[in-house]
Structure formats: C-alpha cells, structure tokens
Amino acid sequence: MHLRNAIHSIAVAGLIAGVGCGQSVSPVATVPETKPEAAPKPPGSGTAKPPGSGKARPSGEPSPLSAFRNRSKNNLIQIAMASANYHDSRMKYPNNILSKDGKPLLSWRVAILPNIDQALLYNEFKLDEPWDSAHNIKLVAKMPSTYAPVRAKAKPGETFYRGFDGPGALFETGKSNSIIAPDGTANTFAVVEAAEPVIWTKPEDLKFDPKGPLPKLGGEYDGDFLAAFMDTDVYLYKKDVDPKVILGAITLAGNEKIDPRAAGTALKDSR
C-alpha cells in the first residue's frame, strides 16, 4: 500500500508539472493492489489427523498398564515390609487370627494393620470374634487403600492380595513360621495377586496342594500377576510361567532346585 501511494503521488506531481509546461501528458497506469500470500500450512494441519494424534501420550509418560502395576507393586512392598516388621516384633510371621480352639477368625491382613499405619483401625476389631460377626462386619467398609484393587473390578471391601494356605506354605493354617525360610526369603512368595478377590478381613487364603493343580492367579492383569517375596522384592510373572516355578516359590522348605526369580521380571521400588 505504501508503494502504491508513493507511485501515485509521483504521477500526480509529474502531471501537474507537465501541464504547467504546456506539455501533453499520457495517462498514468494505476498499479493493481496485490493481496498478501497466505502463509503455507504445516504438514498435517488439514482436516485429516495423522495416525496416533489426539490421544498420544507425551514422551516418557508410562502406559496406563504400567501405572497400575506400579501402584500394585508399591502395595505389595508395603504389605511384605509390614509382615517383616511384624516378625521383628513377635519373632514369627503373621498368620490368620485364630480362636482358642483353633478356628480362623480374622485374616492376617487385620493382624498387620498396625504395621501399615492403621493401628486405630486395628483397635476397632474384636479379635475374639469372626470377621462376619455383628461388630466386625461393619469394619469391612474401612479397607485400607493398601489392599484395594488397582485395575480389576471387585466388590467393596474385596482384595486380590492373598497368601497360600497348604502343606509347607507360609500361611498354612495353624502354623507360626519364622521369616528365616529354609528355602530362603529371596525364593519364597509372601503375597501374590490372586485370580479371585476375597473380603479383606476374611481368613481365606489360596488353598494349596503340592500334588494338585496350582491356585489360579492374575486377576488384575488377565493371568499375568505380581508377587512379593518374603524379602519384599516384587516380580512380574506371565500367565504361561512354568508351574514348577510357582510351586517352588510357594513352599518354605521344598528344597526345589529352581530359581523363581529367573522366570520373572524384577520391579524396582520407585516410591
């Protein structure tokens, strides 16, 4: 626009000068106005979206599945550490709370409540009554977040974190086990993600028979599962893991010649 105005001013001045000198002046052609060219559009700025656009995660952001596993891993570490601290103060590993005649009343998950900063909730329980007594049943709704499912659906008050109950297993009914397992704490499962949840106060662990089929695991990840060893390390196992590996990790003194860690993937503590 400035260039056109300048040319127009010069043309008018020349016309006036020519007229003043008696000269004939040819008409001056006008300069057509030019429109600014549109800026080029960057690739992919049209209506069509490039593959993966819109919901792509920022670089370095963990996948939703990884985030779920990380939460569950930290829960398992806390449970395993609480169990170890329970042992340090009582010189025995926690087990289900029994009546005087040996009947299971409450889960070991209740027994370790003071070790996961839930002493007030622990004190609300009547330890000489079963989990479903008129008093204790009301406390199911107060399940700590440490026991809550991270991905799979379950009823309120249910947890997937369970131990094994059977001959030679850590939570064998009526047994008080030392944390110094003959097979080694680094080779023995403490708690795993089961296939089916259970009410967290109910003294019901995974029934285990060394000569029978193994309990089903992996309710949170379609068969894959996390397991915390007695030394608090957590590993991820695929659903097609060799059953002999699981069998060896369940028993405290099976003397199996199998390294259960070699078949899994270690998950480091990232808290």
Coordinates of C-alpha atoms in Angstrom, one line a residue:
M1 CA 0.0 0.0 0.0
H2 CA 2.8 2.5 0.8
L3 CA 4.5 1.7 -2.6
R4 CA 1.3 2.3 -4.5
N5 CA 0.6 5.7 -2.7
A6 CA 4.2 6.8 -3.4
I7 CA 3.8 6.0 -7.1
H8 CA 0.5 7.8 -7.3
S9 CA 2.0 10.9 -5.7
I10 CA 4.9 10.9 -8.1
A11 CA 2.5 10.6 -11.1
V12 CA 0.3 13.4 -9.9
A13 CA 3.3 15.6 -9.4
G14 CA 4.5 14.9 -12.9
L15 CA 1.1 15.6 -14.4
I16 CA 1.0 18.9 -12.7
A17 CA 4.5 19.7 -13.9
G18 CA 3.7 18.7 -17.4
V19 CA 0.5 20.8 -17.5
G20 CA 2.4 23.8 -16.2
C21 CA 5.0 23.4 -19.1
G22 CA 2.3 23.1 -21.7
Q23 CA 3.2 19.5 -22.5
S24 CA 0.7 16.8 -23.1
V25 CA 0.9 14.0 -20.6
S26 CA -0.1 10.5 -21.2
P27 CA -2.4 8.9 -18.6
V28 CA -0.6 7.1 -15.9
A29 CA -1.5 3.4 -15.5
T30 CA -2.6 2.5 -12.0
V31 CA -0.7 -0.2 -10.1
P32 CA -3.1 -3.0 -9.2
E33 CA -3.4 -3.8 -5.5
T34 CA -1.7 -7.1 -4.6
K35 CA -3.1 -9.3 -1.8
P36 CA -0.6 -10.8 0.6
E37 CA 0.0 -14.5 0.1
A38 CA -1.3 -16.9 2.7
A39 CA 1.3 -18.5 4.9
P40 CA 2.0 -22.1 4.0
K41 CA 0.2 -24.6 6.3
P42 CA 2.4 -27.0 8.2
P43 CA 2.2 -30.7 7.3
G44 CA -0.8 -32.5 8.9
S45 CA -2.7 -29.2 9.6
G46 CA -5.6 -30.1 7.4
T47 CA -8.8 -31.9 8.4
A48 CA -7.2 -35.3 8.3
K49 CA -5.3 -36.2 11.5
P50 CA -2.1 -38.1 11.4
P51 CA -2.1 -41.6 12.8
G52 CA -1.9 -41.6 16.6
S53 CA -2.8 -37.9 17.0
G54 CA -5.2 -36.6 19.6
K55 CA -4.6 -39.2 22.4
A56 CA -0.9 -39.8 22.1
R57 CA 1.0 -39.9 25.4
P58 CA 3.9 -37.4 25.9
S59 CA 7.3 -38.9 25.5
G60 CA 8.4 -40.7 28.7
E61 CA 4.9 -41.0 30.2
P62 CA 4.2 -44.5 31.4
S63 CA 1.3 -46.5 29.9
P64 CA -1.8 -47.0 31.9
L65 CA -1.0 -50.6 32.5
S66 CA 2.5 -49.7 33.8
A67 CA 0.9 -47.2 36.1
F68 CA -1.4 -49.8 37.5
R69 CA 1.4 -52.3 38.0
N70 CA 3.5 -49.6 39.8
R71 CA 0.7 -48.9 42.2
S72 CA 0.2 -52.6 42.9
K73 CA 3.9 -53.2 43.3
N74 CA 4.1 -50.5 45.9
N75 CA 1.1 -52.0 47.8
L76 CA 2.8 -55.4 47.8
I77 CA 6.1 -53.9 49.0
Q78 CA 4.2 -52.2 51.9
I79 CA 2.4 -55.5 52.8
A80 CA 5.7 -57.5 52.7
M81 CA 7.5 -54.9 54.7
A82 CA 4.7 -54.8 57.3
S83 CA 4.9 -58.6 57.6
A84 CA 8.6 -58.5 58.1
N85 CA 8.2 -55.8 60.8
Y86 CA 5.5 -57.9 62.4
H87 CA 8.0 -60.7 62.6
D88 CA 10.7 -58.5 64.1
S89 CA 8.5 -57.6 67.0
R90 CA 7.0 -61.0 67.6
M91 CA 9.6 -63.4 66.2
K92 CA 7.1 -65.1 63.9
Y93 CA 5.5 -64.3 60.6
P94 CA 1.8 -63.1 60.7
N95 CA -0.9 -65.6 60.1
N96 CA -4.7 -65.6 60.4
I97 CA -6.0 -64.8 63.8
L98 CA -7.4 -67.9 65.5
S99 CA -9.9 -68.6 68.3
K100 CA -8.8 -70.5 71.3
D101 CA -10.0 -73.8 69.7
G102 CA -8.0 -73.0 66.5
K103 CA -10.8 -71.7 64.3
P104 CA -9.8 -68.9 61.9
L105 CA -11.5 -65.7 62.9
L106 CA -9.7 -62.8 61.0
S107 CA -7.2 -62.5 58.2
W108 CA -3.5 -61.8 58.7
R109 CA -4.3 -58.6 56.8
V110 CA -6.0 -57.4 60.0
A111 CA -3.0 -58.6 62.1
I112 CA -0.6 -56.4 60.3
L113 CA -2.8 -53.2 60.3
P114 CA -0.5 -51.5 63.0
N115 CA 2.4 -52.1 60.6
I116 CA 0.8 -50.2 57.8
D117 CA -0.1 -47.2 59.9
Q118 CA -3.6 -48.4 60.7
A119 CA -3.4 -49.0 64.5
L120 CA -6.6 -47.1 65.1
L121 CA -8.5 -49.4 62.8
Y122 CA -6.9 -52.4 64.3
N123 CA -8.1 -51.4 67.7
E124 CA -11.7 -51.3 66.4
F125 CA -11.7 -55.0 65.8
K126 CA -12.9 -57.6 68.3
L127 CA -10.1 -60.1 67.8
D128 CA -12.0 -62.9 69.6
E129 CA -14.9 -62.7 67.1
P130 CA -15.1 -63.9 63.5
W131 CA -14.8 -61.5 60.6
D132 CA -18.5 -61.6 59.9
S133 CA -19.7 -61.0 63.5
A134 CA -22.2 -58.2 64.0
H135 CA -19.4 -55.9 65.1
N136 CA -16.5 -56.9 62.8
I137 CA -18.6 -57.0 59.6
K138 CA -19.1 -53.2 59.9
L139 CA -15.3 -52.7 59.5
V140 CA -15.1 -54.3 56.1
A141 CA -16.1 -51.0 54.6
K142 CA -12.9 -49.4 56.1
M143 CA -10.5 -51.4 54.0
P144 CA -7.2 -49.5 53.7
S145 CA -6.1 -48.4 50.3
T146 CA -3.1 -50.6 50.5
Y147 CA -5.4 -53.6 50.0
A148 CA -7.6 -52.1 47.3
P149 CA -7.6 -53.4 43.7
V150 CA -5.8 -51.2 41.3
R151 CA -7.3 -52.3 38.0
A152 CA -9.8 -55.2 38.1
K153 CA -13.3 -54.8 39.3
A154 CA -14.2 -56.2 42.7
K155 CA -17.0 -55.7 45.3
P156 CA -16.4 -53.1 48.0
G157 CA -14.2 -54.4 50.7
E158 CA -12.5 -57.1 48.5
T159 CA -8.8 -57.5 47.8
F160 CA -6.7 -59.5 45.4
Y161 CA -3.7 -59.7 47.7
R162 CA -3.6 -63.2 49.2
G163 CA -1.2 -65.7 50.5
F164 CA -1.0 -69.5 50.2
D165 CA -2.5 -71.9 52.7
G166 CA -1.4 -75.5 52.5
P167 CA 1.3 -78.0 53.4
G168 CA 4.6 -76.2 53.6
A169 CA 3.2 -72.8 52.6
L170 CA 3.7 -69.6 54.5
F171 CA 0.1 -69.2 55.6
E172 CA -0.5 -72.8 56.4
T173 CA -3.4 -72.9 58.9
G174 CA -2.3 -73.1 62.5
K175 CA 1.4 -72.6 61.7
S176 CA 3.7 -69.9 63.1
N177 CA 6.5 -69.6 60.7
S178 CA 9.8 -67.8 61.1
I179 CA 10.8 -65.3 58.4
I180 CA 14.0 -67.3 58.0
A181 CA 12.6 -69.8 55.5
P182 CA 14.8 -72.8 54.8
D183 CA 14.5 -72.2 51.0
G184 CA 15.4 -68.5 51.7
T185 CA 13.3 -65.4 51.9
A186 CA 14.5 -64.4 48.4
N187 CA 13.0 -67.6 47.0
T188 CA 9.7 -67.8 48.8
F189 CA 6.4 -65.9 48.0
A190 CA 4.8 -63.9 50.7
V191 CA 1.8 -62.4 48.9
V192 CA 0.6 -62.6 45.4
E193 CA -2.2 -61.2 43.2
A194 CA -4.8 -63.9 43.1
A195 CA -7.3 -64.5 40.3
E196 CA -10.3 -64.1 42.6
P197 CA -10.7 -61.4 45.3
V198 CA -11.8 -62.0 48.9
I199 CA -13.1 -59.8 51.6
W200 CA -10.0 -58.4 53.2
T201 CA -10.9 -59.3 56.8
K202 CA -11.9 -62.9 55.9
P203 CA -9.3 -65.5 56.8
E204 CA -9.3 -67.2 53.4
D205 CA -6.1 -67.7 51.5
L206 CA -5.3 -69.6 48.3
K207 CA -5.7 -73.3 49.1
F208 CA -2.5 -75.1 48.0
D209 CA -1.8 -78.8 47.5
P210 CA 1.7 -79.7 46.4
K211 CA 0.3 -82.7 44.4
G212 CA -2.7 -80.9 42.9
P213 CA -3.3 -78.1 40.5
L214 CA -2.0 -74.7 41.5
P215 CA -4.4 -71.9 42.6
K216 CA -5.3 -69.5 39.8
L217 CA -3.5 -66.2 39.8
G218 CA -3.6 -62.9 38.0
G219 CA -7.0 -61.3 38.4
E220 CA -5.6 -57.8 37.9
Y221 CA -3.8 -58.5 34.6
D222 CA -5.7 -61.2 32.7
G223 CA -3.5 -64.0 34.0
D224 CA -0.2 -62.2 34.5
F225 CA 0.5 -61.4 38.2
L226 CA 2.8 -59.7 40.6
A227 CA 4.3 -61.5 43.6
A228 CA 6.1 -60.2 46.6
F229 CA 8.8 -62.4 48.1
M230 CA 9.4 -62.6 51.8
D231 CA 12.4 -60.3 51.4
T232 CA 10.0 -57.6 50.0
D233 CA 11.2 -57.8 46.4
V234 CA 8.4 -57.8 43.8
Y235 CA 8.4 -59.6 40.5
L236 CA 6.1 -59.8 37.5
Y237 CA 5.2 -63.2 36.1
K238 CA 3.5 -64.1 32.9
K239 CA 0.4 -66.4 32.9
D240 CA 2.3 -69.1 31.0
V241 CA 5.1 -69.4 33.6
D242 CA 6.2 -72.9 34.3
P243 CA 4.0 -74.3 37.2
K244 CA 7.2 -75.8 38.8
V245 CA 8.5 -72.2 39.3
I246 CA 5.3 -71.2 41.2
L247 CA 5.4 -74.5 43.2
G248 CA 8.9 -73.9 44.3
A249 CA 8.2 -70.3 45.4
I250 CA 5.2 -71.3 47.4
T251 CA 6.9 -73.8 49.7
L252 CA 9.1 -72.7 52.6
A253 CA 11.3 -75.8 52.7
G254 CA 10.7 -77.7 49.4
N255 CA 14.3 -77.6 48.5
E256 CA 13.5 -77.1 44.9
K257 CA 16.4 -76.6 42.5
I258 CA 14.7 -73.8 40.6
D259 CA 15.4 -70.1 40.8
P260 CA 11.9 -68.4 40.8
R261 CA 13.4 -65.0 40.1
A262 CA 14.9 -66.1 36.8
A263 CA 11.4 -66.8 35.4
G264 CA 10.1 -63.3 36.3
T265 CA 10.8 -59.7 35.8
A266 CA 12.0 -57.6 38.8
L267 CA 10.1 -54.4 39.6
K268 CA 12.1 -51.9 41.5
D269 CA 10.8 -49.8 44.3
S270 CA 10.1 -46.4 42.8
R271 CA 8.3 -44.7 45.7

